[in-house]
Amino acid sequence: MTSTIPTVGQERKAPGRPRNAQADEAILDAVLALMADGQSAAAVSIESVAAKAGVGKATIYRRWPNKEALLIDAVRSMKGPIPEPAGVSVRDDLIALVTANRSSRVQDYGKVTACLLPELMRDEQLRQMHHAVMEPRREVMREILRRGIADGELRPDLNIDLTVLMLSGPGMMHGLFGSATGVSEGELPEALVDALLRGAAA
């Protein structure tokens, strides 16, 4: 994929033509549904998305300049808004963050990440766009950990980036394998955070 990719979040509507939120949602849902059904990112086409969403290809191209930008916006819509920590305690905030990242929408489209991974490995621009979507979420987690160190809740020598990785990886694996991991969806957030804090707590 060699097309020029715009900055994530860049406005894409045509001059003078208002965006239709319902059409946007239908298009993004169509992308996620196709990938959740097992289509690879490479196999998903603008034509198949248009047919699934019940819109014309021109409707899609008025909003997204290419398929890569459409795929990343679909991932952003799947993840939902970035949670705002309440600031009560590191444990409560991390559980709330992990829970938010395990939204019902993410669970419904658990296979999407698996479909995207090969494309992310091959395409540097697509990988950068995906990073731009995920990095703000990781930064929220880092801020919680930094606050925990400053407040004395967490050990001062804690490796923040490694801890973020340890919190993020299990959620991805659970999204791919579900109950086969031996951990139920309901217990994952608390079990994951409590296991990590046994080594990270001051």
PDB file of N, CA, C and O in Angstrom, residues 2 11 22 27 44 80 86 127:
ATOM      1  N   THR A   2       0.812   2.024  -1.029  1.00  0.00           N
ATOM      2  CA  THR A   2       1.758   3.118  -1.195  1.00  0.00           C
ATOM      3  C   THR A   2       1.081   4.482  -1.250  1.00  0.00           C
ATOM      4  O   THR A   2       1.750   5.468  -1.449  1.00  0.00           O
ATOM      5  N   GLU A  11      -9.548  16.260   9.009  1.00  0.00           N
ATOM      6  CA  GLU A  11     -10.886  16.442   8.449  1.00  0.00           C
ATOM      7  C   GLU A  11     -10.880  16.002   6.999  1.00  0.00           C
ATOM      8  O   GLU A  11      -9.987  16.328   6.228  1.00  0.00           O
ATOM      9  N   GLN A  22     -24.763   9.236  10.558  1.00  0.00           N
ATOM     10  CA  GLN A  22     -25.344   7.900  10.397  1.00  0.00           C
ATOM     11  C   GLN A  22     -24.639   7.134   9.296  1.00  0.00           C
ATOM     12  O   GLN A  22     -24.357   5.936   9.441  1.00  0.00           O
ATOM     13  N   ILE A  27     -20.664   2.951   7.622  1.00  0.00           N
ATOM     14  CA  ILE A  27     -19.457   2.587   6.862  1.00  0.00           C
ATOM     15  C   ILE A  27     -18.420   1.957   7.782  1.00  0.00           C
ATOM     16  O   ILE A  27     -17.835   0.912   7.461  1.00  0.00           O
ATOM     17  N   VAL A  44     -10.370  -6.625   2.285  1.00  0.00           N
ATOM     18  CA  VAL A  44     -11.453  -5.646   2.400  1.00  0.00           C
ATOM     19  C   VAL A  44     -11.278  -4.580   1.314  1.00  0.00           C
ATOM     20  O   VAL A  44     -10.213  -3.989   1.185  1.00  0.00           O
ATOM     21  N   GLY A  80     -13.525   3.358  20.837  1.00  0.00           N
ATOM     22  CA  GLY A  80     -14.358   4.306  21.557  1.00  0.00           C
ATOM     23  C   GLY A  80     -13.529   5.447  22.133  1.00  0.00           C
ATOM     24  O   GLY A  80     -12.317   5.542  21.918  1.00  0.00           O
ATOM     25  N   ALA A  86     -10.481   8.625  37.201  1.00  0.00           N
ATOM     26  CA  ALA A  86     -11.112   9.385  38.286  1.00  0.00           C
ATOM     27  C   ALA A  86     -10.086   9.911  39.275  1.00  0.00           C
ATOM     28  O   ALA A  86     -10.355  10.847  40.022  1.00  0.00           O
ATOM     29  N   ARG A 127       1.116   1.286  10.033  1.00  0.00           N
ATOM     30  CA  ARG A 127       1.561   1.062  11.410  1.00  0.00           C
ATOM     31  C   ARG A 127       1.656   2.387  12.169  1.00  0.00           C
ATOM     32  O   ARG A 127       1.284   2.468  13.343  1.00  0.00           O
TER      33      ARG A 127
END
